[in-house]
XYZ file of C-alpha atoms in Angstrom:
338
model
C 0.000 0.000 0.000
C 1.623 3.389 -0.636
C 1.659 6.144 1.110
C -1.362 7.662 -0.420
C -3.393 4.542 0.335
C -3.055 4.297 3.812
C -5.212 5.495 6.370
C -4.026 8.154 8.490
C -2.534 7.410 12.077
C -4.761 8.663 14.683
C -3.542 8.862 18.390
C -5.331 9.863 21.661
C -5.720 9.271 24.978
C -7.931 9.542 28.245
C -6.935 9.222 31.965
C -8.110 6.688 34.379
C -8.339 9.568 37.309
C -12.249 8.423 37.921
C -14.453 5.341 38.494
C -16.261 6.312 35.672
C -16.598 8.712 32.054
C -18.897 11.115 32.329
C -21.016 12.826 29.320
C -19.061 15.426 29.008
C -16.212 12.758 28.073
C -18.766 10.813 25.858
C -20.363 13.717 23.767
C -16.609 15.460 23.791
C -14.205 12.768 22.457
C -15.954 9.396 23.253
C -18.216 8.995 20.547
C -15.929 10.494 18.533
C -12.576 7.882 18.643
C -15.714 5.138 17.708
C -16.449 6.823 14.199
C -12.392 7.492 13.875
C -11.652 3.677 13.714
C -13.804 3.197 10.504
C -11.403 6.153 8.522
C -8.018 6.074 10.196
C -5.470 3.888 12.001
C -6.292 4.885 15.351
C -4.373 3.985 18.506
C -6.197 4.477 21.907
C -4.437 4.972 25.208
C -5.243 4.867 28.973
C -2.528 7.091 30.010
C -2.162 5.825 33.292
C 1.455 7.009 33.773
C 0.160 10.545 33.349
C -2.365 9.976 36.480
C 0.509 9.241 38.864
C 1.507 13.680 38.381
C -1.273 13.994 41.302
C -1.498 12.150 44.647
C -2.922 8.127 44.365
C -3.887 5.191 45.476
C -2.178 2.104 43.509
C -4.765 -0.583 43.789
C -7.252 1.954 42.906
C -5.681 3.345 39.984
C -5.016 -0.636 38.872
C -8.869 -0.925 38.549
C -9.678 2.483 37.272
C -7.508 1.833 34.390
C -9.326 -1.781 33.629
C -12.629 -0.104 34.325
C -11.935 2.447 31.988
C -10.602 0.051 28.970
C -13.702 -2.028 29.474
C -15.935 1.420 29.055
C -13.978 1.845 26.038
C -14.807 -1.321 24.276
C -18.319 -0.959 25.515
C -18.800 2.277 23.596
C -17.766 0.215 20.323
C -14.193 0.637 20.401
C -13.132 -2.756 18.144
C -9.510 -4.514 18.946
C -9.844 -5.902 15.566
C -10.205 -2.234 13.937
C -7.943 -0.008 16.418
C -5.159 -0.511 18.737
C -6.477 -0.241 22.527
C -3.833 -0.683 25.185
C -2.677 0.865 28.721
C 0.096 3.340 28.677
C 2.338 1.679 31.463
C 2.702 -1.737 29.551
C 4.627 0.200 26.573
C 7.570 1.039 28.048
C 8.646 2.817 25.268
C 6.342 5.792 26.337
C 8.552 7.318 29.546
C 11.888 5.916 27.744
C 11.085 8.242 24.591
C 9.780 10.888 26.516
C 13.355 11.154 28.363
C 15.110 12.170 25.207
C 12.051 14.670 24.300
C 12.364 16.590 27.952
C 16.118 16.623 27.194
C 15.176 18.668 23.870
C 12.711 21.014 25.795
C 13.992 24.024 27.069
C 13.238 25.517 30.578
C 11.184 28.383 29.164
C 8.596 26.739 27.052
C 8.157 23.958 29.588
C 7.236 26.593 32.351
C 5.170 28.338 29.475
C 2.447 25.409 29.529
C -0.852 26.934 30.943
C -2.374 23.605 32.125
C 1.014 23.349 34.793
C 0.050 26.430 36.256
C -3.219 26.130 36.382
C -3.188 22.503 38.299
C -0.279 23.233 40.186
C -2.152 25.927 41.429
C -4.865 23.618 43.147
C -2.317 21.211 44.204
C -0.593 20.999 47.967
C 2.236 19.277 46.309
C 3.569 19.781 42.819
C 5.778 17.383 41.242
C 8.235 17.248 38.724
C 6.198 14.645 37.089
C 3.552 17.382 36.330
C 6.042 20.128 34.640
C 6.950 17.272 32.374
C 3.959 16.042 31.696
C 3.867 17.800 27.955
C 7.234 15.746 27.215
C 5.503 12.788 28.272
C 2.143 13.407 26.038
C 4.759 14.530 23.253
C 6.556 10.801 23.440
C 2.498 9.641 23.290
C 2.319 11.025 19.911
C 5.710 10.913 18.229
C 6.537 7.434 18.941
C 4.220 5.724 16.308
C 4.224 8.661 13.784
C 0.906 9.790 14.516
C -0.326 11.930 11.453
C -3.475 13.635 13.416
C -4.264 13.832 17.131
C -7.663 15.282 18.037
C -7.481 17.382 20.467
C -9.407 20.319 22.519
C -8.820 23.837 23.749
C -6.758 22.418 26.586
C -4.515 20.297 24.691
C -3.839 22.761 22.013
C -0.795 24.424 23.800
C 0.452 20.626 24.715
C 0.296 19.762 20.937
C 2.420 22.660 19.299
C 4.764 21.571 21.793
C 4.855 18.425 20.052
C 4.893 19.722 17.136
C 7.916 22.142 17.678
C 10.074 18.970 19.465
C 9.012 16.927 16.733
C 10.709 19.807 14.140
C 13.890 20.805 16.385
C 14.530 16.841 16.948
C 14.542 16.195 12.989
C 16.219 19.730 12.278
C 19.374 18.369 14.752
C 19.531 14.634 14.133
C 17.869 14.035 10.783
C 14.678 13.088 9.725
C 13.007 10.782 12.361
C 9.026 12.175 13.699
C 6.071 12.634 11.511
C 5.326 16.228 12.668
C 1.375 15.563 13.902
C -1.381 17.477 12.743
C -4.217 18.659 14.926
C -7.142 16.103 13.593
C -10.270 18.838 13.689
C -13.436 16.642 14.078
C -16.840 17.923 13.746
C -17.813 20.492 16.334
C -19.422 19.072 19.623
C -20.621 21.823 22.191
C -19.524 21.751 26.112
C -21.423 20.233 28.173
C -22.145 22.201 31.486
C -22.526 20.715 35.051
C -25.992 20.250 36.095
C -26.119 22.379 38.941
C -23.971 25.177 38.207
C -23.852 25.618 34.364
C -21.374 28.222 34.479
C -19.164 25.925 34.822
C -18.205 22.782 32.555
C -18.783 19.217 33.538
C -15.599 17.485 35.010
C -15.339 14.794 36.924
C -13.239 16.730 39.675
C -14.516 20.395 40.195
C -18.496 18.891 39.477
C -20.486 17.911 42.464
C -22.172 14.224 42.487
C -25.523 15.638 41.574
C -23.740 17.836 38.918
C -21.896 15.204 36.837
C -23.531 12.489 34.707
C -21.227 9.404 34.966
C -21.841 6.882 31.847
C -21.856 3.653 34.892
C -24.715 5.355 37.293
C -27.929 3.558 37.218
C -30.466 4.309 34.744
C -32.861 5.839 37.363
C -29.623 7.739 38.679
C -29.210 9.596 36.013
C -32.964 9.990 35.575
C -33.042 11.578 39.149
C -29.876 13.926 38.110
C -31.507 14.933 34.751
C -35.051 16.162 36.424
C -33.177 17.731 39.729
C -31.117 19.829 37.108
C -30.762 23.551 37.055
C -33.225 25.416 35.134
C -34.821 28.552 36.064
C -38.279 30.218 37.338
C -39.542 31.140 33.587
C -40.456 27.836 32.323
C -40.243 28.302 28.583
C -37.827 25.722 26.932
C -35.763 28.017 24.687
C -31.802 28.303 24.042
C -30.445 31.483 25.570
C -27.351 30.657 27.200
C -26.772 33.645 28.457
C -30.568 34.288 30.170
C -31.171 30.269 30.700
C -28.016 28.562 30.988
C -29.429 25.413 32.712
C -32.077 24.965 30.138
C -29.432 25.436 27.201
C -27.363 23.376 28.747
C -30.366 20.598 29.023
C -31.362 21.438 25.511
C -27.417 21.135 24.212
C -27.800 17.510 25.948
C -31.263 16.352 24.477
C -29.810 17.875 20.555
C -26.490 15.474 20.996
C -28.122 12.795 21.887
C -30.897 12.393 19.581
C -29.337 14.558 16.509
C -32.639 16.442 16.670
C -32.257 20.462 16.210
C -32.300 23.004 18.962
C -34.806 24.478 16.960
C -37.008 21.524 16.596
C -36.737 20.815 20.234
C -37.259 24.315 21.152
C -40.505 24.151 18.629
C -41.752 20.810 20.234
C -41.927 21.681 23.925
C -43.653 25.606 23.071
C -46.015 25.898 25.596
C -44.926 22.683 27.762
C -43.475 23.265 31.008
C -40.105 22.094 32.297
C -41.445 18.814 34.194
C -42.177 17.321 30.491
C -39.371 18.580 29.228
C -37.076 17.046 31.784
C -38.940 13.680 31.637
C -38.295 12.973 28.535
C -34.561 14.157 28.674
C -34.110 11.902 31.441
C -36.321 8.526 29.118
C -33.567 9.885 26.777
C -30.160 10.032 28.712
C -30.736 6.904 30.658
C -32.101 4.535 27.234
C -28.829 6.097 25.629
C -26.364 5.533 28.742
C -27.921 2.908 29.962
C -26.436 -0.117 28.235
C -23.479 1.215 28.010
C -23.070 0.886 31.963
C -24.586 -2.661 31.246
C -22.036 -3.821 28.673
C -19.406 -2.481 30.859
C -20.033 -4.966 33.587
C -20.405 -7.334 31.136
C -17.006 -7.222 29.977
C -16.073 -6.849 33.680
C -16.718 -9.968 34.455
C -14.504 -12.032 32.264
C -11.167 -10.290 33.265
C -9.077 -12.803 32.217
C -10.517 -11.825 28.431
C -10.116 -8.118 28.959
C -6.541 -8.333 29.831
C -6.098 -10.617 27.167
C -7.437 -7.948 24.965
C -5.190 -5.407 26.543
C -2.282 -7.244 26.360
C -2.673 -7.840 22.888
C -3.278 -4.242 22.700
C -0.173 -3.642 24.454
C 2.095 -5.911 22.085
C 0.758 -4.500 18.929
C 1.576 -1.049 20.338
C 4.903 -1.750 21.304
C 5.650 -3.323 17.584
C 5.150 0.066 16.095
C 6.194 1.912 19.170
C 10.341 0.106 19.034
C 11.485 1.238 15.306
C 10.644 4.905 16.344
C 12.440 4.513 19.911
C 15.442 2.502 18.067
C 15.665 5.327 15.616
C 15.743 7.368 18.025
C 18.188 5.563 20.028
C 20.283 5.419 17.115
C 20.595 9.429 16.377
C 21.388 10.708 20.273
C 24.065 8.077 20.305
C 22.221 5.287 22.616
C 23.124 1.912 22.373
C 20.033 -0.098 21.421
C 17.572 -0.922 24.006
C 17.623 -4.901 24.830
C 14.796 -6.875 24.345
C 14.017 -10.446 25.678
């Protein structure tokens, strides 16, 4: 196949720092990587190593990380159509990433935005989290990723990438593909529940603010109708007036494909209780079996590790020509393998 042919390389990533995805994760990237593994050669990532940059518990980040693979594959992520694997069992990753933090001066390291602004909230910052964009950067460059999609808060992280990628093959010779930012379709913010000024996340959201893709059907039912709105009781998208209802109607829209408009149109003159109602029928039939197939796979661990060792192994195949390259040009001997 030439170079022409092939699909593009596709790489991203998504950290195990909860007990479960949320929407906001689903509607933001989620559903996305699913459609990506019909047009590219994607390679998906639980990027454990970068969870260990804030205080944890081992045994707890041990099953986060399965319970987030098996979320993965019960969102439609295929083994047989993209590479799925956890970050720590590719070596590769923090030996790479090494060289890359070597190549990284002082100044644009201490440039990075997201350092601040989590150092910030932290007791205790560690080194780990100032190089934290050298590790991301080794994500990427190690199997000449061609695209990585990637939001607002990545950006910075990326043209970091991108500029190691360029200084590296400017020095030593040609040796990264220099990645592209992989712009997929728009997909709106989802707010928290009970304070839509601010977005969903899994650590600054409250439990009754955050929709988590393993709570219980009638959970997320209970969440849904307790949500913010306000005293007016017209359904209509005005985030600046109604920001809990456009929030709700943002949700309903990317979940069913139907309009704003037409939603806005079918609840005129209906009051918030029906509105809600349904939103909630709609939330938990989506979510819903997704939670279900993730227990599911849960209980045959033996056959999810299997999968993510396989994972694992087929990563590392295209992960050692790019490390022994590498290897090669800063003067390394080559890295031994059993």
């Amino acid at each position: 196949m030439s170079a022409a042919d092939r699909k593009p390389r596709v790489f991203s990533g998504i950290q195990p720092t909860s007990d479960s995805f949320h929407l906001g994760n689903y509607l933001g990237a989620l559903r996305q990587w699913v459609a990506m593994q019909e047009t590219t050669d994607a390679l998906y990532c639980v990027v454990d190593l970068h969870a260990i940059t804030v205080e944890h518990e081992p045994k707890v980040l041990r099953e986060r990380s399965r319970v987030s693979a098996a979320q993965l594959l019960a969102l439609g992520l295929d083994p047989e159509r993209c590479t799925l694997f956890i970050q720590s069992q590719v070596p590769e990753h923090p030996m790479l990433s090494w060289i890359l933090g070597s190549e990284t001066g002082m100044g644009e390291a201490s440039r990075m935005t997201q350092f601040k602004d989590k150092s910030a909230k932290q007791e205790r910052t560690t080194v780990g989290l100032f190089t934290y964009p050298m590790l991301m950067a080794a994500d990427i460059l190690l199997y000449q990723t061609d695209q990585v999609p990637v939001g607002e808060d990545q950006r910075q992280h990326l043209e970091l990438t991108r500029d190691l990628a360029i200084r590296f093959n400017g020095t030593y010779g040609k040796t990264f593909t220099v990645p592209e930012p992989y712009i997929v379709k728009e997909t709106a913010t989802i707010k928290d529940l009970t304070d839509p000024d601010k977005k969903m996340s899994k650590s600054s959201s409250g439990p009754r603010g955050c929709l988590y893709l393993l709570d219980e059907p009638n959970a997320m039912r209970k969440k849904i109708k307790s949500a913010v709105t306000d005293s007016e009781a017209s359904v209509r998208y005005d985030p600046e007036n109604k920001a809990g209802v456009s929030n709700l109607l943002t949700i309903y829209s990317s979940l069913t494909g139907d309009s704003i408009e037409k939603l806005e149109s079918a609840y005129a003159g209906k009051g918030y209780g029906d509105f809600k109602g349904d939103l909630a029928d709609v939330v938990a039939d989506t979510l819903g079996p997704i939670a279900t197939a993730t227990r599911e796979i849960l209980d045959d661990r033996a056959e999810l590790d299997r999968i993510l060792t396989m994972g694992a192994e087929k990563a590392r195949a295209m992960a050692a020509p790019t490390l022994n390259k590498t290897y090669k040009k800063v003067g390394f001997y080559p890295p031994v393998t059993r």
